[in-house]
Coordinates of C-alpha atoms in Angstrom, one line a residue:
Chain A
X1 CA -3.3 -35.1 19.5
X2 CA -5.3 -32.5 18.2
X3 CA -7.6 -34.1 16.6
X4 CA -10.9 -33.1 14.8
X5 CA -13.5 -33.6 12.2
X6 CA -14.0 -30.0 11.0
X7 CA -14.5 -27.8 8.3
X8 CA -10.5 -26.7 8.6
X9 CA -9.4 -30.5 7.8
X10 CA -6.9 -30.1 10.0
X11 CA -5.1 -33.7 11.3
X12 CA -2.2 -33.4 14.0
X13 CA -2.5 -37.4 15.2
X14 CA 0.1 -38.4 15.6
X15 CA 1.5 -41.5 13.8
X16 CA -0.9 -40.8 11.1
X17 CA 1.0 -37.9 9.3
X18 CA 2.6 -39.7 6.1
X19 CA 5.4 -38.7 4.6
X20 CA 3.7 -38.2 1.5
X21 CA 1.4 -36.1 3.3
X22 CA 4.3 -34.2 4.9
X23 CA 6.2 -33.6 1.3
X24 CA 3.2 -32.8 -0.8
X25 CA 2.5 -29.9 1.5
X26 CA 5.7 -28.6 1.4
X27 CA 5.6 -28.5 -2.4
X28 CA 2.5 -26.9 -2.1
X29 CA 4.4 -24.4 -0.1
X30 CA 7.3 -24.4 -2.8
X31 CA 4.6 -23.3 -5.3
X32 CA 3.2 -20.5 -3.6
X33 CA 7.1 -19.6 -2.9
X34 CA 8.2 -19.6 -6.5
X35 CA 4.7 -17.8 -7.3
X36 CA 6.0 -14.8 -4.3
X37 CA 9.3 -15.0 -5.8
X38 CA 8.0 -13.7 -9.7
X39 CA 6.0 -11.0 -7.7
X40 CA 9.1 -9.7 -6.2
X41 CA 10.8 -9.9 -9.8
X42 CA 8.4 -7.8 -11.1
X43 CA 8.3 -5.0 -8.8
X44 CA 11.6 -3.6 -10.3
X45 CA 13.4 -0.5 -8.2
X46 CA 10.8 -0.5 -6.0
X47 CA 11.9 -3.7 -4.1
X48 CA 15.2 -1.6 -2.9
X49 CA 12.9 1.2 -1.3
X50 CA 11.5 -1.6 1.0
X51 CA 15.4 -3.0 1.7
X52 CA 16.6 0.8 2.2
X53 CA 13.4 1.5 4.8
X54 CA 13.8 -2.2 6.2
X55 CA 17.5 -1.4 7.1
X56 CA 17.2 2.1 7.8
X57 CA 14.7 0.7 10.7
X58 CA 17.2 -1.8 11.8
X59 CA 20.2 0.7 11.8
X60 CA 18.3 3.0 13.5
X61 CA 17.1 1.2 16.2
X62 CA 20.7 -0.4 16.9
X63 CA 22.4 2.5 17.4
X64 CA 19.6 4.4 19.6
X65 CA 19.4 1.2 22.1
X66 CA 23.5 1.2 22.0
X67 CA 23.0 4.8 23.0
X68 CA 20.3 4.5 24.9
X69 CA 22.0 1.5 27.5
X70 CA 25.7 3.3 26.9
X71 CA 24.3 6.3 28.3
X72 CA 21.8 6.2 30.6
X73 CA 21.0 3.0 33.2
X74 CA 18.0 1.7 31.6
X75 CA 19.4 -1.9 31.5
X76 CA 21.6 -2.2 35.2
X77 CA 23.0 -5.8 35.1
X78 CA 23.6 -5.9 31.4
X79 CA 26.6 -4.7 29.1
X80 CA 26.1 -3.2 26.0
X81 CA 26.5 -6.9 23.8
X82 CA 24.0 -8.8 26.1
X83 CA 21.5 -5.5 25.1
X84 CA 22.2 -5.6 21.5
X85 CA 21.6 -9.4 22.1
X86 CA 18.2 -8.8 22.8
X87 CA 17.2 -6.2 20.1
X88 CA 18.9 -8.5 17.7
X89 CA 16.8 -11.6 19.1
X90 CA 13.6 -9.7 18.5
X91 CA 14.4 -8.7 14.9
X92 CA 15.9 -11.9 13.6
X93 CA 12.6 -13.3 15.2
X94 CA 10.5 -10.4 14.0
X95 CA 12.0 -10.6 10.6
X96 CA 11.4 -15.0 10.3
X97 CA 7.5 -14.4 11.4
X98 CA 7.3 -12.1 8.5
X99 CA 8.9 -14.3 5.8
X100 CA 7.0 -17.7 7.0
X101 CA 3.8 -15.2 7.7
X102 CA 3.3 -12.8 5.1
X103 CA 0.2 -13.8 3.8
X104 CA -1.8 -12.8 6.8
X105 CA -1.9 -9.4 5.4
X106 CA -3.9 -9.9 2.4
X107 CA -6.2 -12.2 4.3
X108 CA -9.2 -9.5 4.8
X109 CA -8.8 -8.6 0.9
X110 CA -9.6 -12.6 0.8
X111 CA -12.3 -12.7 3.0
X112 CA -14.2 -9.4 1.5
X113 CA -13.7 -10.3 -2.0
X114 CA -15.0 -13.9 -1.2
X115 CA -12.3 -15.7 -2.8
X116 CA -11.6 -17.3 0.5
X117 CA -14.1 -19.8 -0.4
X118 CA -12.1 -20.9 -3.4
X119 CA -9.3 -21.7 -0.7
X120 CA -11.5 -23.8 1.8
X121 CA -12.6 -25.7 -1.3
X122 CA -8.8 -26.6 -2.5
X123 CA -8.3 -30.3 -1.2
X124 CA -5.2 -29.0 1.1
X125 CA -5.0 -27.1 4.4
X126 CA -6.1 -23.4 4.0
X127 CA -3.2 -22.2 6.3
X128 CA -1.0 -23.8 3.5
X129 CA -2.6 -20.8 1.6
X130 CA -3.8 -18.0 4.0
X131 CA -1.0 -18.4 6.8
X132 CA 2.1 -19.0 4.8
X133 CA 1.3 -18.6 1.7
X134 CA 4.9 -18.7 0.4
X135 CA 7.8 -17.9 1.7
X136 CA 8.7 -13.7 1.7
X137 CA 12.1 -13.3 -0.1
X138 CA 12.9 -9.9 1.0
X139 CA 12.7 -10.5 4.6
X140 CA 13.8 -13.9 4.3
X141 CA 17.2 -12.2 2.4
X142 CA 17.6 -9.9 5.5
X143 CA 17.6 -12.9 7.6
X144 CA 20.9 -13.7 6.7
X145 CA 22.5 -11.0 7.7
X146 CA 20.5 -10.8 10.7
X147 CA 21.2 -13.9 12.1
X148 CA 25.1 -13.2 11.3
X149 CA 24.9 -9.9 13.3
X150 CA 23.0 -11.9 15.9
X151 CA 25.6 -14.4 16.3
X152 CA 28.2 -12.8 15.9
X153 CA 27.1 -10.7 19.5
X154 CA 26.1 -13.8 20.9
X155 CA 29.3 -14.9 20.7
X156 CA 30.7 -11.8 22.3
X157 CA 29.0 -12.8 25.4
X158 CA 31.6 -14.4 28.2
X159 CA 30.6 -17.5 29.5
X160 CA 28.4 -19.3 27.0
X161 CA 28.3 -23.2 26.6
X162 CA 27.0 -25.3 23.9
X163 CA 24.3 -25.8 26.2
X164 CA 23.3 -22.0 26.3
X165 CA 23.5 -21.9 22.4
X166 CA 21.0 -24.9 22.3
X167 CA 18.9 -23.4 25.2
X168 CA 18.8 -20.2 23.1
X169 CA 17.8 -22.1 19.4
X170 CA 15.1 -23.9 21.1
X171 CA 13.3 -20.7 22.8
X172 CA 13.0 -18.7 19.4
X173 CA 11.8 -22.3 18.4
X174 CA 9.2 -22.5 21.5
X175 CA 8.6 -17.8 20.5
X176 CA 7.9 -18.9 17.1
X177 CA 5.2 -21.6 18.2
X178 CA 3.7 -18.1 19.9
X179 CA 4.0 -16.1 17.0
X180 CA 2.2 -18.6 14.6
X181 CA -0.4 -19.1 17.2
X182 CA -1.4 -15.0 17.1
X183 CA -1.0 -14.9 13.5
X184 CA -4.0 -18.1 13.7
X185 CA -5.9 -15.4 16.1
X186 CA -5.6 -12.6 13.6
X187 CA -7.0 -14.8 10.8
X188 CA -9.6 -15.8 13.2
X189 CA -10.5 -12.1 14.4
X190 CA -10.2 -11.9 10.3
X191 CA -13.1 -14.0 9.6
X192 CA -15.2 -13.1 12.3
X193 CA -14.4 -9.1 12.0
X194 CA -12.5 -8.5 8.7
X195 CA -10.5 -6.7 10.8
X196 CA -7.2 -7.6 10.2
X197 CA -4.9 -4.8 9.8
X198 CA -5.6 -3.6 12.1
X199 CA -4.9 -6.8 14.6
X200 CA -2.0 -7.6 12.7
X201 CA -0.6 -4.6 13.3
X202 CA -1.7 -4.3 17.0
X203 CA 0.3 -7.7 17.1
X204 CA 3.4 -5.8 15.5
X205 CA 3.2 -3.0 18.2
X206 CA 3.3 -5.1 20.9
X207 CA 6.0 -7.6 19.9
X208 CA 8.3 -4.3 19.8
X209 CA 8.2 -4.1 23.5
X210 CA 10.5 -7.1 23.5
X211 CA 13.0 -5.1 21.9
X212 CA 14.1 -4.0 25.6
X213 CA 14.6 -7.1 28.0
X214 CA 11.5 -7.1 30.4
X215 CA 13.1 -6.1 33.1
X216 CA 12.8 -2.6 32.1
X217 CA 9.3 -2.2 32.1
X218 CA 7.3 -2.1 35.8
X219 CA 6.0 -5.1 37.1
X220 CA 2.7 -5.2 35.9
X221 CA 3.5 -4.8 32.4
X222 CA 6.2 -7.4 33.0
X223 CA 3.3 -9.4 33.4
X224 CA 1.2 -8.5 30.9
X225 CA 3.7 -9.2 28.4
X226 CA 4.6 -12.9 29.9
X227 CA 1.0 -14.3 31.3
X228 CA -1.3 -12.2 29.0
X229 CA 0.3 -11.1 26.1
X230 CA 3.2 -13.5 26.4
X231 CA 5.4 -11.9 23.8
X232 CA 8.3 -11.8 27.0
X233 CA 8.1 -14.9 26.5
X234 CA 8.1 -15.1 22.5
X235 CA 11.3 -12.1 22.6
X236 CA 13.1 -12.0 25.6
X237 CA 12.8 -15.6 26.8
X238 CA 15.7 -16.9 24.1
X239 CA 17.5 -14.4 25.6
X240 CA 17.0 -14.7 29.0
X241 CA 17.3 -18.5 28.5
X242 CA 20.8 -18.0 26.7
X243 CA 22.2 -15.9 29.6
X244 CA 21.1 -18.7 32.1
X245 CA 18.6 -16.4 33.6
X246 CA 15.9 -18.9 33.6
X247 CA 14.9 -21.5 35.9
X248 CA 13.6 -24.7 35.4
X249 CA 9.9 -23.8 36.2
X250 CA 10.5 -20.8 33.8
X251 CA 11.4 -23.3 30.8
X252 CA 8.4 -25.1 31.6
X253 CA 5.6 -22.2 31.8
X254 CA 7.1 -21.1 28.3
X255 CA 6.8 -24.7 26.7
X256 CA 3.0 -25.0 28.7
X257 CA 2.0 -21.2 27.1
X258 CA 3.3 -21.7 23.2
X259 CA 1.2 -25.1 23.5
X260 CA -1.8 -23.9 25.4
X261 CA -1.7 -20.7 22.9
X262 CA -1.5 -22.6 19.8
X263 CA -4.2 -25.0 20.7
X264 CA -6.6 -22.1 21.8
X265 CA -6.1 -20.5 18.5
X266 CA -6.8 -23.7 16.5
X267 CA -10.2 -23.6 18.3
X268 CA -11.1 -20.1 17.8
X269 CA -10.0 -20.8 14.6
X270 CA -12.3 -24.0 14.1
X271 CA -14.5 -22.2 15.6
X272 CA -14.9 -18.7 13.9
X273 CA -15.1 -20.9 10.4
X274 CA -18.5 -22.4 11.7
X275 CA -19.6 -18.0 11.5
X276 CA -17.9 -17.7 8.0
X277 CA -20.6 -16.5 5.9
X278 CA -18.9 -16.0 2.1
X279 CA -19.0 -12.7 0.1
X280 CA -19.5 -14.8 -2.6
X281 CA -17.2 -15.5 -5.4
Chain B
X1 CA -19.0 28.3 -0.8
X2 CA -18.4 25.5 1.6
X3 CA -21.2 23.3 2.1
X4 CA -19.9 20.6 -0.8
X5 CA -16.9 20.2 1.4
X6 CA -19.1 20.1 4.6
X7 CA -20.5 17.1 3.1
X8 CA -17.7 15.3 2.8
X9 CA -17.0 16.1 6.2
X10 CA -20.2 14.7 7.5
X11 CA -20.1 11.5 5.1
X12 CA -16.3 10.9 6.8
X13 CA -17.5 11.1 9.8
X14 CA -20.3 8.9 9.5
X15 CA -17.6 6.3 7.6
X16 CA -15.3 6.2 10.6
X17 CA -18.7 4.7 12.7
X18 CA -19.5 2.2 10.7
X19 CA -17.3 0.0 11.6
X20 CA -17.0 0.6 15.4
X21 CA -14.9 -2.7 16.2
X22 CA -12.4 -1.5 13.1
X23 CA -12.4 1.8 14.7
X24 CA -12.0 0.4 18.7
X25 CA -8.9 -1.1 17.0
X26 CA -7.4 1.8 15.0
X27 CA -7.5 3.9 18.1
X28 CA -6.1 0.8 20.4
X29 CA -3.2 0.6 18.2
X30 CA -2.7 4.3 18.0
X31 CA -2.8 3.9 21.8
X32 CA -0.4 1.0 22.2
X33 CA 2.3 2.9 19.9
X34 CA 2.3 6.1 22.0
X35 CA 2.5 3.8 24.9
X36 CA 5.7 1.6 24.2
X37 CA 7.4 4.6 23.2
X38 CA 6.3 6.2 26.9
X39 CA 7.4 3.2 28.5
X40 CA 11.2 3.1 27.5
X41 CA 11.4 6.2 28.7
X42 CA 9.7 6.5 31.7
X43 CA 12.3 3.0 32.3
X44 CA 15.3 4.9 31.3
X45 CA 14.2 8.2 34.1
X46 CA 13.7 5.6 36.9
X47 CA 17.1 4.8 37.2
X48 CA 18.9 8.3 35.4
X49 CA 17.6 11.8 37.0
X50 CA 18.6 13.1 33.1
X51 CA 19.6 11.6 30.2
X52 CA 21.1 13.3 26.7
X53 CA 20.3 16.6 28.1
X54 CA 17.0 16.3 28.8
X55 CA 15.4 16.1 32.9
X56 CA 12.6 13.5 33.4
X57 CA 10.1 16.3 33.6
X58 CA 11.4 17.8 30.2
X59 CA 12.0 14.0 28.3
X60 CA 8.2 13.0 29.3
X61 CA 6.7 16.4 29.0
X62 CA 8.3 15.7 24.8
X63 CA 6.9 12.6 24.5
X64 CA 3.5 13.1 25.4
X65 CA 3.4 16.8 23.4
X66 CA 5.2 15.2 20.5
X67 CA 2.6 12.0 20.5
X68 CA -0.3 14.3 20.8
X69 CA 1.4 16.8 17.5
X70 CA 2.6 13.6 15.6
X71 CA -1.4 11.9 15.7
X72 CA -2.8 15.0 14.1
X73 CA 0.4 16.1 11.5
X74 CA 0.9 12.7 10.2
X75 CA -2.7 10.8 10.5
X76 CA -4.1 11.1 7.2
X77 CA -6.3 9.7 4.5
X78 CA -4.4 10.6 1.3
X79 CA -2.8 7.4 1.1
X80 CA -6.1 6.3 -0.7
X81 CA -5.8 8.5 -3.3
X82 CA -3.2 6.4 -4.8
X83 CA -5.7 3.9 -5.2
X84 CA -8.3 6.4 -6.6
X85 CA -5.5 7.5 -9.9
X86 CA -4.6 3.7 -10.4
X87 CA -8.5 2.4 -10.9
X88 CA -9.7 6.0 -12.2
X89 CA -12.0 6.7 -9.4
X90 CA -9.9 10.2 -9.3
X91 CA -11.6 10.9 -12.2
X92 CA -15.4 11.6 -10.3
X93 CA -13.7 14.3 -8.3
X94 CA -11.9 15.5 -11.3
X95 CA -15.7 16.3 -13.3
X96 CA -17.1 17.8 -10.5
X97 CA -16.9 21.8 -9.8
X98 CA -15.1 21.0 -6.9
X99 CA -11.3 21.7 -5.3
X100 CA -9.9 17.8 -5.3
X101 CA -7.1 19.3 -2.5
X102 CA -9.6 21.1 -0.7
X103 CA -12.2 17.7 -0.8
X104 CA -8.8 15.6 1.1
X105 CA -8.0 18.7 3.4
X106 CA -12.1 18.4 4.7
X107 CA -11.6 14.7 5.1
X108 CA -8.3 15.1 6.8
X109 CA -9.9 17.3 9.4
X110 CA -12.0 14.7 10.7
X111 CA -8.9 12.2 10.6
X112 CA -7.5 14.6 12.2
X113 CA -10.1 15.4 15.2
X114 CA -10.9 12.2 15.7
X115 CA -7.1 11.6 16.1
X116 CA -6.5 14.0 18.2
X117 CA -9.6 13.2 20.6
X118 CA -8.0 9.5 20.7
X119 CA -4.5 10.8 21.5
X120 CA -6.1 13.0 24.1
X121 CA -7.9 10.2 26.3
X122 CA -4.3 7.6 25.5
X123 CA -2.9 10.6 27.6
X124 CA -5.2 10.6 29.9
X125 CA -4.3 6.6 30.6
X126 CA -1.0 7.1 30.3
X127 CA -1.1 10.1 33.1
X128 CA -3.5 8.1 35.4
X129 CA -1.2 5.1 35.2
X130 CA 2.1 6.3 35.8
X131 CA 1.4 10.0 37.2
X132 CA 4.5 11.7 35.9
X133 CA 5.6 15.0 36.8
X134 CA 5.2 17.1 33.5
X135 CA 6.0 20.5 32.4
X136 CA 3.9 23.4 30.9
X137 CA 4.7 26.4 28.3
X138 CA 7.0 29.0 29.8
X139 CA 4.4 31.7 28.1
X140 CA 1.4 31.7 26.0
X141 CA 3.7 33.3 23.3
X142 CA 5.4 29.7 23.1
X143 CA 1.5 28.5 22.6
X144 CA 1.3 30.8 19.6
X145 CA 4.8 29.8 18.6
X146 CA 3.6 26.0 18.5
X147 CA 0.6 27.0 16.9
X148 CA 2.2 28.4 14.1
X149 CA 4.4 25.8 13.6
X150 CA 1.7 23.2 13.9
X151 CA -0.4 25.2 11.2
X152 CA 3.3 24.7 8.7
X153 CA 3.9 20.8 9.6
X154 CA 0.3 20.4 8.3
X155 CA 1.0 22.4 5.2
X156 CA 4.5 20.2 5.1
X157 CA 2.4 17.0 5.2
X158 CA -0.4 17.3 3.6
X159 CA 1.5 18.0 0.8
X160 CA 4.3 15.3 1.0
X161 CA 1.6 12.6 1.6
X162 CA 0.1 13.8 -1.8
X163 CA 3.1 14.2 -3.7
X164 CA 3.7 10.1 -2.4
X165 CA 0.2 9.4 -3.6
X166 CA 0.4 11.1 -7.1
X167 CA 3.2 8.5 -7.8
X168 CA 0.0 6.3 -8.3
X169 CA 0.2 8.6 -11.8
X170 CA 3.6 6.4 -12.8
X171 CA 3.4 3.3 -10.9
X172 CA 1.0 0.8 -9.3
X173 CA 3.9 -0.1 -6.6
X174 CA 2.7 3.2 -4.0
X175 CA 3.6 1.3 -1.0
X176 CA 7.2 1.2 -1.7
X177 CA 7.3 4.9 -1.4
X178 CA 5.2 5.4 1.6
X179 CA 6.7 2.2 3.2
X180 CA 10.2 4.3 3.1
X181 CA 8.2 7.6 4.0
X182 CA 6.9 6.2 6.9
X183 CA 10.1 4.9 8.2
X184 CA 12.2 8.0 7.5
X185 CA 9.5 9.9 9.8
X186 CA 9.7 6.9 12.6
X187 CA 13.4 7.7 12.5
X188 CA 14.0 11.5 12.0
X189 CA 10.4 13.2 12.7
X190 CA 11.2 13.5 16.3
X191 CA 8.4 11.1 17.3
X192 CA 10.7 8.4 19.2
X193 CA 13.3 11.1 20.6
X194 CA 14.0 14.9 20.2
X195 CA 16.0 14.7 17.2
X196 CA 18.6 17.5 19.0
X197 CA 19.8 14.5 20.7
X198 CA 21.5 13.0 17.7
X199 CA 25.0 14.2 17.2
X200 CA 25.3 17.7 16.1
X201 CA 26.2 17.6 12.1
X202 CA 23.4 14.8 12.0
X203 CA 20.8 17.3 13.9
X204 CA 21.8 20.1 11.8
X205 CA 21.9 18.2 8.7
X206 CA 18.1 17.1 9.2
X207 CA 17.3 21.4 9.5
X208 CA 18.2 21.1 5.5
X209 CA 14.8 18.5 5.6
X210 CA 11.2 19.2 5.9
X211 CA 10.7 16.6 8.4
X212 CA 11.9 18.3 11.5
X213 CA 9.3 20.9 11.1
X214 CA 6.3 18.5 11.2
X215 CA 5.9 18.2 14.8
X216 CA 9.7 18.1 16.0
X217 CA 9.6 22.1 16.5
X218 CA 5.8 22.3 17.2
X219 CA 6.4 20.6 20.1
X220 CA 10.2 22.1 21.2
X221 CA 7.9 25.4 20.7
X222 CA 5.3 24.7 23.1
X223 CA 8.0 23.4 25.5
X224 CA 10.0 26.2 25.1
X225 CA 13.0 27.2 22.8
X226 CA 15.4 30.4 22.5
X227 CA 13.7 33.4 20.8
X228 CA 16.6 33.2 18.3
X229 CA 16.4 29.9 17.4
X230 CA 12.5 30.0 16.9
X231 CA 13.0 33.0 14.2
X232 CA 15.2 30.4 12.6
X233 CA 13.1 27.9 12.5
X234 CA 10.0 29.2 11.9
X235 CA 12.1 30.6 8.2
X236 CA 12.5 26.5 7.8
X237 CA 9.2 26.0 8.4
X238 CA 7.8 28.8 6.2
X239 CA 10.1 28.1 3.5
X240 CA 9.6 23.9 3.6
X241 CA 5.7 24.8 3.4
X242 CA 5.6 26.7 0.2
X243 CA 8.4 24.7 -1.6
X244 CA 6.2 21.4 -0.7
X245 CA 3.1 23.5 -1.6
X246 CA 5.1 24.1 -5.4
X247 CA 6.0 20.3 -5.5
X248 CA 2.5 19.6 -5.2
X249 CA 1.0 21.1 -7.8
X250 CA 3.6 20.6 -9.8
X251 CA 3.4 17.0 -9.9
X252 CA -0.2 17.1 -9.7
X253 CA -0.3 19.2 -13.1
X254 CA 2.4 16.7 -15.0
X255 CA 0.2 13.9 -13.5
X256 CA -2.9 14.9 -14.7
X257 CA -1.4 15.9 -18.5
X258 CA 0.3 12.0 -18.6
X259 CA -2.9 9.9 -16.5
X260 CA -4.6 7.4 -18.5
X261 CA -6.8 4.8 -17.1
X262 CA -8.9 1.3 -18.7
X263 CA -12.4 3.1 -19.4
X264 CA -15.1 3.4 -17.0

């Protein structure tokens, strides 16, 4: 479907992706994994000041929306749950992106340093490397709870069918397509700019907007954030899809932007390889 | 007496313009950050005339005062002297006849200017785009008040964001600590909210802590505040200042007797 000779070797035909193919990258992924996992061994007591600032951030932010929606009518239409539902949608989501994702981080050190070109020369797909990189234990730990949290307010909502459950699964499916399609543009912007902190952080920044449903925020912003930046549509679309808020045409334009997003960022990426000029290494 | 430190000045400066697209995005993310924190609550005073105790005029007026304070206090560039004591670099600064504190204050400046010229013109959006009503200092006294204030958060900074970076003399792990840093000023600094909006033993629990007094009073100064409770604070801030400024040089001095690097 995505097919293409090119310097990224990347192969998306379908019916031509082997099995093999499929489980060799996913050990490959298992290494880097186990490799992420020593790294977190070794950094001792320091690994809890990252937990206790990770949940201080979460706590935080729980209470001061509860407060926030309890107290003032920043959200008319929803109860307190179906608010909490949507903060707890964006971190759950928030925290995933940032287990699967880590890597992007220490992609400029890469680039700089020129040991990038030891990756493109590995006989596997680079964003086995510089996208995922292995999987981030810490936030992949807080997961767990998250998504128990999460669930357990979903389930406070009135109403819900296993239809709306399965509606709900399948947009943070479809906001995760989105959010491995910007990560793609930050390496891209990497490449071409070294810039990436900076992106990835712009990235961050925005995202947090879909801690509040969009409804909140005036109309051209609401469209900013689902036609421009669509992270409404990466954060607030589960929920909105989950609450039946969605129509049809609505399920369709979300499915059409994760696609049309991730394909765009597999050309700039093809394309800002062709500009890669190495440090050396 | 100064012109070493001018130098430095002029060579951050001219560091900050080299690369223009890295500094378009620095100051777009500054930007964005100030503004999602406008937007909630500009949404909540849409539909509420007050909220916690605070009038639209009053809430907005904070958050624009406090994001303007909050881009000078806490922008810095002493999170690379952690870097500097783990490879030894520290040790150039360390030869030379020159003040290593006074070196980072002189590069802070210009962090700090060009900060605050960036939070500036992201006010200047933000105004233009949603026009809201805002309020003004009762007096120039509460000017002088916010001044003051402003003058101690700096002290109370400056010398925290050291102290985190001289934990590069024990341990490679710095980001841990400013990780947690960063997130206990997101939460408690007064940056999101006023802080005198959390219930009252929480509020006056986080008086005991220098964080309130880096741009949490600054700004509730400028806005305004009972005489009384100014005095008060003002003791805080006074008092946070100099025991940061004796933290500082205490664990600079037990740094510098225990630091050993590979050879250079």
């Amino acid at each position: 479907m995505f097919g293409t000779k090119g310097y990224a070797n990347i192969h998306f035909q379908v019916g031509k992706v082997s099995m093999k193919e499929i489980l060799k990258q996913i050990h490959i992924v298992y290494i880097f994994s186990k490799a992420n996992l020593r790294v977190m061994g070794s950094m001792g007591y320091t690994i809890w000041f990252f937990l206790v600032g990770k949940i201080v951030r979460f706590v935080f932010f729980f209470f001061f929306i509860k407060s926030l929606v309890m107290k003032t009518n920043i959200m008319p239409g929803y109860s307190v749950n179906e608010a909490l539902v949507f903060y707890l949608a964006f971190t759950f989501l928030d925290s995933i992106v940032q287990a699967i994702y880590r890597r992007v981080y220490q992609f400029r050190q890469m680039v700089v340093s020129g040991s990038f070109d030891l990756i493109l020369l590995k006989p596997y797909n680079p964003f086995l490397n510089i996208l995922i990189g292995g999987i981030d234990f810490m936030d992949l730990i807080l997961s767990i709870p998250l998504a128990a949290i999460l669930m357990y307010h979903v389930m406070q909502v009135p109403g819900l069918g296993l239809s709306n459950y399965i509606v709900f699964w399948l947009m943070l499916l479809n906001g995760l397509i989105i959010a491995t399609a910007f990560h793609i543009f930050v390496l891209s912007v990497g490449i071409l700019t070294t810039s990436v902190d900076h992106a990835i952080m712009i990235y961050r920044d925005v995202t947090s907007l879909g801690r509040f449903p969009l409804d909140i925020y005036r109309k051209q912003m609401r469209f900013v954030a689902t036609y421009i930046i669509p992270v409404g549509v990466m954060v607030a679309f589960p929920v909105y899809g989950l609450l039946d808020k969605l129509t049809f045409s609505q399920y369709v334009e979300a499915a059409a932007i994760s696609i049309g997003l991730f394909g765009a960022s597999i050309l700039l990426w093809e394309h800002s390889l062709r500009y890669y000029q190495s440090a050396g290494s | 007496m100064f012109q070493p430190y001018a130098q430095y000045v002029r060579a951050t400066l001219a560091s900050y313009f080299a690369y223009r697209l890295n500094f378009a995005l620095w100051r777009l993310r500054a930007f964005i950050q100030f503004l999602v924190a406008f937007m909630v609550w500009e949404a909540v005073f849409r539909s509420s005339t007050s909220a916690f105790g605070y009038s639209s005029e009053m809430m907005l007026t904070y958050i624009i005062v406090s994001g303007f304070l909050g881009e000078i206090v806490l922008s810095t560039r002493i999170d690379a002297v952690a870097g500097m004591i783990i490879q030894g670099d520290i040790i150039e600064y360390l030869l030379k006849p020159i003040s290593f504190f006074k070196v980072y204050m002189a590069t802070d400046f210009v962090d700090k200017m060009l900060n605050a010229v960036g939070a500036i013109i992201g006010i200047i959006v933000v105004i233009l785009l949603f026009q809201p009503v805002l309020l003004g200092p009762p007096s120039w006294l509460n000017v002088v008040a916010a001044l003051i204030f402003l003058l101690c958060g700096l002290t109370i900074t400056f010398c925290i964001n050291m102290v985190v970076s001289m934990m590069g003399f024990w341990t490679h792990d710095i980001w841990a600590y400013r990780f947690l840093f960063y997130i206990i000023n997101m939460v408690v600094a007064g940056g999101f909210f006023p802080i005198d909006i959390l219930p009252s033993p929480v509020f006056y629990g986080l008086l005991f802590t220098p964080f309130p007094y880096m741009f949490y009073f600054p700004t509730k100064a400028f806005l305004g505040m009972p005489l009384g409770q100014m005095i008060i604070a003002l003791g805080g801030a006074v008092v946070w200042s100099g025991l940061t400024i004796v933290i500082m040089k205490y664990v600079w001095h037990k740094g510098l007797r225990e630091y050993s690097f590979p050879g250079r």
